[in-house]
Amino acid sequence: MSDAVLDVPATHDAIDGVPAPSANPVLFGHAGIRSFLAQAYQSGHMHHALLLEGPQGVGKATLAFHMTGHMLRYPAEREAPLELAEPDYGIAPYRQIASGTHLAVLHISRPVDAKTGKFKTAITVDEVRRVTHFLNRTSHDGSWRIVIVDPADDMNRNAANALLKTLEEPPHRTLFILISHSSGRLLPTIRSRCQSIRFEPLDKKDLLAALLAINLDAQQMADVDSLVAHAEGSVRKAALLLAFGGLEISGTVDAILGKSTFDVPKAHALATALSGRDAEIQYDLFLEDLLARIAGKARLGAEQGDVVLANRWSGLWSDMQNEARDAAAFNLDRKQTVLIFLGRMHRALSGAR
C-alpha cells in the first residue's frame, strides 16, 4: 500500500475526512463477496453486469473500485490471484482510477449543475450517453473496460432506458458495475440483465474497525452502543452521526414521538435547526432516522403476521420517501417538511398505541 497523495474528483456524497471509494485502500467485511468476484474473474466467467446492492455506506462502491483495480492490474484473467489485490496507489492503474484519469474506467455519478454549481439530484441521460462515447473511443486492444454507475438508483427514467440498451448488447470485455442502495427503484429489465450481489450491514467489530481506519475512534465514546444501533452497519452513516450530531437529532425525535400529545414547540425548534442553510446533512440524517423507524415498524408487523399493520407502515414509508424526494427535487421548504413528517409519524404512533 502506498502513501501517495491522490487528486480525487469531487462527488455528491463525499464526506470530509473520509476517503472516497476510488481512493479507499481498505475494505472491512464482505470476505465472501471479495473471494467470489476474484475467483469469477480468474475463471474467465465474470458476468458482464454486476448489481451490488445493499445499504448505503457498507462498502459497495469501495469494492467496485477494488475490483476495477484488480482487473486492470491483472488484465490476463488466468494470471490473476484468487483473492482481490490490495490497492497500491503508488502504481499507475490504482492512481489513475482514484484520480478519474484511467482511460479504461468510466465512473457515472450525479453531475454538477453548471447553473447552480451544485450537484444535480439525479443521473441524467446526458451522463449515461457518455457510456456510448466511452465505449466508442476506448481502444479495442482486448483490454478490459469498466463502467461504474454510482448509484444506479439515481438514474432518471430516460437515463435508465439509455443504459438498458447498452446492457442488452454488452460489448466484448466490458464490465458494468451498478451500485444500488434501493434496488426497488431500478427498472426490472435492468435488474434482470445483472448478476445481483447482496451486501449486508457490517457487524459491530467491522464497523468500529472501519471507523478507526478513518481516525474516528468510536470505542472511546460513552454511547458507542447507541452509535452502532443507529448506524445500522453503515460506516457512512456512523461517520455522519458522529460529525453532525445525528445521535442528538435522534434523541430529540424520540422525545417528540414519545409524548402522548404532539410537542409543538420542540418540533418547531427541531424543524428550525434542520432548515438552516448549513444543515443539509442534519436534515438528511433526520429523514433517514424517521424512515428507518417506519421501516422497522413495517418489518415488525410482517414478522408478527399482521398484514394490515405491515401494509400500513410500509405505505407510510413509501409515501414519505417519495415526498422527501419531491421536496429535494423542487427545493421545498425543509422546515415545513420536517413538521409535516413529525406530525404524521406522531399520529401513526398514537393510532397504534
CSV table of C-alpha atoms in Angstrom, one decimal:
chain,number,residue,atom,x,y,z
A,1,MET,CA,0.0,0.0,0.0
A,2,SER,CA,1.3,3.5,-0.9
A,3,ASP,CA,1.0,6.8,0.9
A,4,ALA,CA,0.7,8.6,-2.5
A,5,VAL,CA,-1.2,11.9,-2.4
A,6,LEU,CA,-4.2,11.5,-4.7
A,7,ASP,CA,-6.2,14.1,-6.5
A,8,VAL,CA,-9.7,12.6,-6.3
A,9,PRO,CA,-12.7,14.2,-8.1
A,10,ALA,CA,-15.5,15.6,-6.0
A,11,THR,CA,-18.7,13.6,-5.8
A,12,HIS,CA,-22.2,14.4,-4.4
A,13,ASP,CA,-21.8,12.1,-1.5
A,14,ALA,CA,-18.3,12.9,-0.3
A,15,ILE,CA,-17.7,13.4,3.4
A,16,ASP,CA,-14.8,15.5,4.7
A,17,GLY,CA,-12.1,13.2,6.3
A,18,VAL,CA,-13.5,10.0,4.8
A,19,PRO,CA,-11.6,8.5,1.8
A,20,ALA,CA,-13.6,8.4,-1.5
A,21,PRO,CA,-14.3,4.8,-2.5
A,22,SER,CA,-12.0,5.2,-5.5
A,23,ALA,CA,-9.1,6.0,-3.1
A,24,ASN,CA,-10.0,3.9,-0.1
A,25,PRO,CA,-7.2,1.3,0.5
A,26,VAL,CA,-9.2,-0.8,2.9
A,27,LEU,CA,-12.5,-2.7,2.9
A,28,PHE,CA,-13.9,-4.3,6.0
A,29,GLY,CA,-16.2,-7.3,5.9
A,30,HIS,CA,-17.7,-9.0,2.8
A,31,ALA,CA,-14.9,-11.5,2.6
A,32,GLY,CA,-17.1,-14.0,0.8
A,33,ILE,CA,-18.1,-11.4,-1.9
A,34,ARG,CA,-14.4,-10.5,-2.4
A,35,SER,CA,-13.4,-14.1,-2.9
A,36,PHE,CA,-16.3,-14.8,-5.2
A,37,LEU,CA,-15.5,-11.9,-7.5
A,38,ALA,CA,-11.8,-12.6,-7.6
A,39,GLN,CA,-12.5,-16.3,-8.4
A,40,ALA,CA,-15.1,-15.5,-11.0
A,41,TYR,CA,-12.7,-13.2,-12.8
A,42,GLN,CA,-9.8,-15.7,-12.6
A,43,SER,CA,-12.0,-18.4,-14.1
A,44,GLY,CA,-13.0,-16.3,-17.1
A,45,HIS,CA,-16.7,-16.5,-16.3
A,46,MET,CA,-17.3,-13.0,-15.0
A,47,HIS,CA,-20.9,-11.8,-15.7
A,48,HIS,CA,-20.9,-8.7,-17.9
A,49,ALA,CA,-23.0,-6.6,-15.4
A,50,LEU,CA,-22.8,-6.7,-11.6
A,51,LEU,CA,-25.5,-5.2,-9.4
A,52,LEU,CA,-24.0,-4.5,-6.0
A,53,GLU,CA,-27.0,-3.9,-3.7
A,54,GLY,CA,-27.4,-3.2,0.0
A,55,PRO,CA,-27.5,-0.3,2.5
A,56,GLN,CA,-25.5,2.8,1.7
A,57,GLY,CA,-22.1,3.1,3.3
A,58,VAL,CA,-21.3,-0.6,3.8
A,59,GLY,CA,-18.5,-0.8,1.2
A,60,LYS,CA,-20.2,-1.4,-2.2
A,61,ALA,CA,-18.5,1.4,-4.1
A,62,THR,CA,-15.2,0.7,-2.4
A,63,LEU,CA,-15.3,-2.9,-3.5
A,64,ALA,CA,-16.3,-1.8,-7.0
A,65,PHE,CA,-13.1,0.2,-7.3
A,66,HIS,CA,-11.0,-2.5,-5.7
A,67,MET,CA,-12.4,-4.9,-8.3
A,68,THR,CA,-11.7,-2.5,-11.0
A,69,GLY,CA,-8.1,-2.1,-9.9
A,70,HIS,CA,-7.7,-5.8,-9.6
A,71,MET,CA,-8.8,-6.4,-13.2
A,72,LEU,CA,-6.6,-3.7,-14.7
A,73,ARG,CA,-3.6,-4.8,-12.7
A,74,TYR,CA,-4.1,-8.3,-13.9
A,75,PRO,CA,-5.6,-8.0,-17.4
A,76,ALA,CA,-4.9,-11.7,-18.1
A,77,GLU,CA,-7.6,-13.4,-16.1
A,78,ARG,CA,-5.8,-16.7,-15.7
A,79,GLU,CA,-2.8,-15.0,-14.1
A,80,ALA,CA,-4.9,-13.1,-11.5
A,81,PRO,CA,-4.8,-14.2,-7.9
A,82,LEU,CA,-7.8,-15.9,-6.3
A,83,GLU,CA,-8.2,-13.0,-3.8
A,84,LEU,CA,-8.6,-9.3,-4.7
A,85,ALA,CA,-5.3,-7.5,-4.8
A,86,GLU,CA,-4.7,-4.8,-2.1
A,87,PRO,CA,-4.8,-1.4,-3.8
A,88,ASP,CA,-1.5,0.2,-4.3
A,89,TYR,CA,-1.9,3.9,-5.2
A,90,GLY,CA,1.8,4.2,-6.0
A,91,ILE,CA,1.3,2.3,-9.2
A,92,ALA,CA,-0.4,3.6,-12.3
A,93,PRO,CA,-3.7,1.7,-12.5
A,94,TYR,CA,-4.8,2.5,-9.0
A,95,ARG,CA,-3.5,6.1,-9.0
A,96,GLN,CA,-5.3,6.8,-12.3
A,97,ILE,CA,-8.5,5.1,-11.2
A,98,ALA,CA,-8.6,7.2,-8.0
A,99,SER,CA,-8.0,10.5,-9.9
A,100,GLY,CA,-10.6,9.6,-12.6
A,101,THR,CA,-8.0,9.6,-15.4
A,102,HIS,CA,-7.8,5.9,-16.3
A,103,LEU,CA,-8.9,5.6,-20.0
A,104,ALA,CA,-10.4,2.2,-19.3
A,105,VAL,CA,-12.7,3.3,-16.5
A,106,LEU,CA,-15.8,5.5,-16.6
A,107,HIS,CA,-17.4,6.5,-13.3
A,108,ILE,CA,-21.0,7.7,-13.8
A,109,SER,CA,-22.5,9.7,-10.9
A,110,ARG,CA,-24.6,12.8,-10.3
A,111,PRO,CA,-23.1,15.7,-12.3
A,112,VAL,CA,-22.7,19.3,-11.2
A,113,ASP,CA,-25.3,21.7,-12.4
A,114,ALA,CA,-23.4,24.3,-14.4
A,115,LYS,CA,-26.0,27.0,-13.5
A,116,THR,CA,-26.0,26.5,-9.7
A,117,GLY,CA,-22.6,24.9,-9.1
A,118,LYS,CA,-24.4,22.2,-7.0
A,119,PHE,CA,-24.7,18.5,-7.7
A,120,LYS,CA,-27.9,17.6,-9.5
A,121,THR,CA,-30.5,15.4,-7.7
A,122,ALA,CA,-30.4,12.7,-10.5
A,123,ILE,CA,-28.1,11.0,-13.0
A,124,THR,CA,-29.4,12.3,-16.3
A,125,VAL,CA,-29.5,10.8,-19.8
A,126,ASP,CA,-26.6,13.0,-20.9
A,127,GLU,CA,-24.4,11.3,-18.3
A,128,VAL,CA,-25.4,7.9,-19.5
A,129,ARG,CA,-24.7,8.9,-23.1
A,130,ARG,CA,-21.1,9.2,-22.0
A,131,VAL,CA,-21.0,5.4,-21.8
A,132,THR,CA,-21.6,5.2,-25.6
A,133,HIS,CA,-18.8,7.7,-26.3
A,134,PHE,CA,-16.5,6.0,-23.8
A,135,LEU,CA,-17.0,2.6,-25.4
A,136,ASN,CA,-16.6,4.0,-28.9
A,137,ARG,CA,-13.4,5.9,-28.2
A,138,THR,CA,-11.5,3.4,-26.0
A,139,SER,CA,-9.1,1.1,-27.8
A,140,HIS,CA,-10.1,-2.3,-28.9
A,141,ASP,CA,-6.8,-3.9,-28.0
A,142,GLY,CA,-8.5,-6.6,-26.0
A,143,SER,CA,-8.1,-4.9,-22.6
A,144,TRP,CA,-11.0,-4.6,-20.1
A,145,ARG,CA,-13.2,-1.6,-19.9
A,146,ILE,CA,-15.2,-0.9,-16.7
A,147,VAL,CA,-18.3,1.3,-16.3
A,148,ILE,CA,-19.3,2.1,-12.7
A,149,VAL,CA,-22.8,3.7,-12.1
A,150,ASP,CA,-22.9,5.1,-8.6
A,151,PRO,CA,-25.6,4.8,-7.6
A,152,ALA,CA,-27.8,3.4,-10.3
A,153,ASP,CA,-30.9,4.3,-8.2
A,154,ASP,CA,-30.2,8.0,-9.1
A,155,MET,CA,-30.8,7.5,-12.8
A,156,ASN,CA,-34.0,9.1,-14.1
A,157,ARG,CA,-36.2,7.2,-16.4
A,158,ASN,CA,-34.5,8.4,-19.6
A,159,ALA,CA,-31.1,7.6,-18.3
A,160,ALA,CA,-32.2,4.2,-17.2
A,161,ASN,CA,-33.6,3.4,-20.6
A,162,ALA,CA,-30.4,4.6,-22.3
A,163,LEU,CA,-28.3,2.3,-20.1
A,164,LEU,CA,-30.6,-0.6,-20.7
A,165,LYS,CA,-29.9,-0.5,-24.4
A,166,THR,CA,-26.2,-1.0,-23.7
A,167,LEU,CA,-26.8,-3.7,-21.2
A,168,GLU,CA,-28.9,-5.6,-23.7
A,169,GLU,CA,-25.9,-5.8,-26.2
A,170,PRO,CA,-22.8,-5.7,-24.0
A,171,PRO,CA,-19.5,-5.0,-25.7
A,172,HIS,CA,-16.8,-7.6,-25.5
A,173,ARG,CA,-14.6,-7.5,-22.3
A,174,THR,CA,-16.7,-4.7,-20.8
A,175,LEU,CA,-17.8,-4.9,-17.2
A,176,PHE,CA,-20.7,-2.8,-15.9
A,177,ILE,CA,-20.9,-2.4,-12.1
A,178,LEU,CA,-24.1,-0.9,-10.9
A,179,ILE,CA,-24.3,0.2,-7.3
A,180,SER,CA,-27.7,0.3,-5.6
A,181,HIS,CA,-28.8,1.4,-2.2
A,182,SER,CA,-32.5,0.9,-3.0
A,183,SER,CA,-32.8,-1.6,-5.9
A,184,GLY,CA,-36.6,-1.3,-5.9
A,185,ARG,CA,-36.1,1.9,-7.8
A,186,LEU,CA,-34.3,0.2,-10.7
A,187,LEU,CA,-36.1,-0.9,-13.8
A,188,PRO,CA,-36.9,-4.6,-13.6
A,189,THR,CA,-35.4,-5.0,-17.0
A,190,ILE,CA,-32.1,-3.6,-15.8
A,191,ARG,CA,-32.1,-5.9,-12.8
A,192,SER,CA,-32.8,-8.9,-15.0
A,193,ARG,CA,-29.6,-8.2,-17.0
A,194,CYS,CA,-27.3,-8.1,-14.0
A,195,GLN,CA,-25.9,-10.6,-11.6
A,196,SER,CA,-27.2,-9.4,-8.2
A,197,ILE,CA,-24.7,-9.5,-5.3
A,198,ARG,CA,-26.2,-8.6,-1.9
A,199,PHE,CA,-24.2,-6.7,0.7
A,200,GLU,CA,-25.2,-7.0,4.4
A,201,PRO,CA,-24.6,-4.3,7.0
A,202,LEU,CA,-21.3,-4.5,8.8
A,203,ASP,CA,-21.2,-6.1,12.2
A,204,LYS,CA,-20.1,-4.2,15.2
A,205,LYS,CA,-16.5,-5.3,15.0
A,206,ASP,CA,-16.0,-4.4,11.4
A,207,LEU,CA,-17.9,-1.1,11.8
A,208,LEU,CA,-15.7,0.1,14.6
A,209,ALA,CA,-12.6,-1.1,12.8
A,210,ALA,CA,-13.6,0.9,9.7
A,211,LEU,CA,-14.3,4.0,11.8
A,212,LEU,CA,-10.9,3.7,13.4
A,213,ALA,CA,-9.3,3.4,10.0
A,214,ILE,CA,-10.6,6.9,9.2
A,215,ASN,CA,-9.5,8.2,12.5
A,216,LEU,CA,-12.8,8.1,14.2
A,217,ASP,CA,-12.2,6.1,17.4
A,218,ALA,CA,-15.8,5.3,18.4
A,219,GLN,CA,-14.6,2.8,21.0
A,220,GLN,CA,-13.9,5.8,23.3
A,221,MET,CA,-17.5,7.0,23.1
A,222,ALA,CA,-19.6,6.6,26.2
A,223,ASP,CA,-22.6,5.8,24.0
A,224,VAL,CA,-20.9,3.5,21.5
A,225,ASP,CA,-23.7,1.0,21.6
A,226,SER,CA,-26.2,3.8,20.6
A,227,LEU,CA,-23.9,4.8,17.7
A,228,VAL,CA,-23.7,1.2,16.5
A,229,ALA,CA,-27.5,0.8,16.7
A,230,HIS,CA,-28.3,4.0,14.8
A,231,ALA,CA,-25.6,3.4,12.2
A,232,GLU,CA,-27.2,0.1,11.2
A,233,GLY,CA,-23.9,-1.3,9.9
A,234,SER,CA,-23.1,1.7,7.7
A,235,VAL,CA,-19.7,3.4,8.0
A,236,ARG,CA,-21.0,6.4,6.2
A,237,LYS,CA,-24.0,6.8,8.5
A,238,ALA,CA,-21.8,6.3,11.6
A,239,ALA,CA,-19.4,9.0,10.4
A,240,LEU,CA,-22.2,11.4,9.7
A,241,LEU,CA,-23.8,10.7,13.0
A,242,LEU,CA,-20.5,11.5,14.8
A,243,ALA,CA,-19.7,14.6,12.8
A,244,PHE,CA,-23.1,16.2,12.5
A,245,GLY,CA,-24.9,15.4,15.8
A,246,GLY,CA,-27.1,12.6,14.4
A,247,LEU,CA,-27.5,11.0,17.8
A,248,GLU,CA,-28.7,14.2,19.3
A,249,ILE,CA,-31.2,14.6,16.5
A,250,SER,CA,-32.5,11.1,17.0
A,251,GLY,CA,-32.8,11.8,20.7
A,252,THR,CA,-34.9,14.8,20.1
A,253,VAL,CA,-37.2,12.8,17.7
A,254,ASP,CA,-37.5,10.2,20.5
A,255,ALA,CA,-38.7,12.9,22.9
A,256,ILE,CA,-41.2,14.3,20.4
A,257,LEU,CA,-42.7,11.0,19.4
A,258,GLY,CA,-42.7,9.6,22.9
A,259,LYS,CA,-45.2,12.0,24.3
A,260,SER,CA,-48.9,11.3,24.1
A,261,THR,CA,-49.5,14.9,22.8
A,262,PHE,CA,-47.5,16.4,20.0
A,263,ASP,CA,-44.9,18.8,21.4
A,264,VAL,CA,-45.3,21.7,19.0
A,265,PRO,CA,-42.6,24.0,20.5
A,266,LYS,CA,-40.0,21.2,20.5
A,267,ALA,CA,-41.0,20.1,16.9
A,268,HIS,CA,-40.7,23.7,15.7
A,269,ALA,CA,-37.3,24.1,17.4
A,270,LEU,CA,-36.0,20.9,15.6
A,271,ALA,CA,-37.5,21.9,12.3
A,272,THR,CA,-35.9,25.4,12.5
A,273,ALA,CA,-32.5,23.8,13.3
A,274,LEU,CA,-32.8,21.4,10.4
A,275,SER,CA,-33.8,24.0,7.9
A,276,GLY,CA,-30.7,26.2,8.2
A,277,ARG,CA,-28.5,26.9,5.2
A,278,ASP,CA,-25.7,24.8,6.5
A,279,ALA,CA,-27.9,22.0,7.9
A,280,GLU,CA,-28.5,19.9,4.8
A,281,ILE,CA,-26.7,16.8,6.2
A,282,GLN,CA,-28.5,17.1,9.5
A,283,TYR,CA,-31.8,17.3,7.6
A,284,ASP,CA,-30.8,14.2,5.7
A,285,LEU,CA,-30.0,12.4,8.9
A,286,PHE,CA,-33.4,13.3,10.3
A,287,LEU,CA,-35.1,11.8,7.2
A,288,GLU,CA,-33.0,8.6,7.4
A,289,ASP,CA,-33.8,8.3,11.1
A,290,LEU,CA,-37.5,8.7,10.6
A,291,LEU,CA,-37.7,6.4,7.6
A,292,ALA,CA,-35.7,3.8,9.5
A,293,ARG,CA,-38.2,3.9,12.3
A,294,ILE,CA,-41.1,3.4,9.9
A,295,ALA,CA,-39.3,0.5,8.1
A,296,GLY,CA,-38.7,-1.1,11.5
A,297,LYS,CA,-42.5,-0.9,12.3
A,298,ALA,CA,-43.3,-2.5,8.9
A,299,ARG,CA,-40.8,-5.3,9.5
A,300,LEU,CA,-42.2,-6.0,12.9
A,301,GLY,CA,-45.7,-6.2,11.6
A,302,ALA,CA,-44.6,-8.7,8.9
A,303,GLU,CA,-42.7,-10.8,11.5
A,304,GLN,CA,-45.8,-10.9,13.7
A,305,GLY,CA,-48.0,-11.9,10.7
A,306,ASP,CA,-50.0,-8.7,11.0
A,307,VAL,CA,-50.5,-7.9,7.3
A,308,VAL,CA,-52.7,-4.9,7.9
A,309,LEU,CA,-50.1,-3.3,10.2
A,310,ALA,CA,-47.2,-4.1,7.9
A,311,ASN,CA,-49.0,-2.7,4.9
A,312,ARG,CA,-50.0,0.5,6.8
A,313,TRP,CA,-46.4,1.2,7.8
A,314,SER,CA,-44.9,0.2,4.5
A,315,GLY,CA,-47.4,2.5,2.8
A,316,LEU,CA,-46.4,5.4,5.1
A,317,TRP,CA,-42.7,4.6,4.4
A,318,SER,CA,-43.3,4.7,0.6
A,319,ASP,CA,-45.3,7.9,0.8
A,320,MET,CA,-42.8,9.8,2.9
A,321,GLN,CA,-39.8,8.6,0.9
A,322,ASN,CA,-41.5,9.9,-2.3
A,323,GLU,CA,-42.4,13.1,-0.7
A,324,ALA,CA,-38.9,13.6,0.6
A,325,ARG,CA,-37.5,13.0,-2.9
A,326,ASP,CA,-40.0,15.5,-4.3
A,327,ALA,CA,-39.2,18.1,-1.6
A,328,ALA,CA,-35.5,17.8,-2.6
A,329,ALA,CA,-36.2,18.0,-6.3
A,330,PHE,CA,-38.5,21.0,-6.1
A,331,ASN,CA,-36.5,22.7,-3.3
A,332,LEU,CA,-39.5,22.8,-1.0
A,333,ASP,CA,-39.3,24.4,2.5
A,334,ARG,CA,-37.4,22.0,4.7
A,335,LYS,CA,-38.9,23.3,7.9
A,336,GLN,CA,-42.4,22.6,6.7
A,337,THR,CA,-41.4,19.1,5.5
A,338,VAL,CA,-39.9,18.3,9.0
A,339,LEU,CA,-43.1,19.4,10.8
A,340,ILE,CA,-45.4,17.5,8.4
A,341,PHE,CA,-43.3,14.3,8.7
A,342,LEU,CA,-43.1,14.5,12.5
A,343,GLY,CA,-46.9,15.2,12.8
A,344,ARG,CA,-47.7,12.2,10.5
A,345,MET,CA,-45.4,9.9,12.4
A,346,HIS,CA,-46.8,11.0,15.8
A,347,ARG,CA,-50.4,10.4,14.6
A,348,ALA,CA,-49.4,7.0,13.2
A,349,LEU,CA,-47.8,6.0,16.5
A,350,SER,CA,-50.8,7.4,18.5
A,351,GLY,CA,-53.2,5.3,16.4
A,352,ALA,CA,-51.1,2.2,17.2
A,353,ARG,CA,-50.9,2.8,20.9
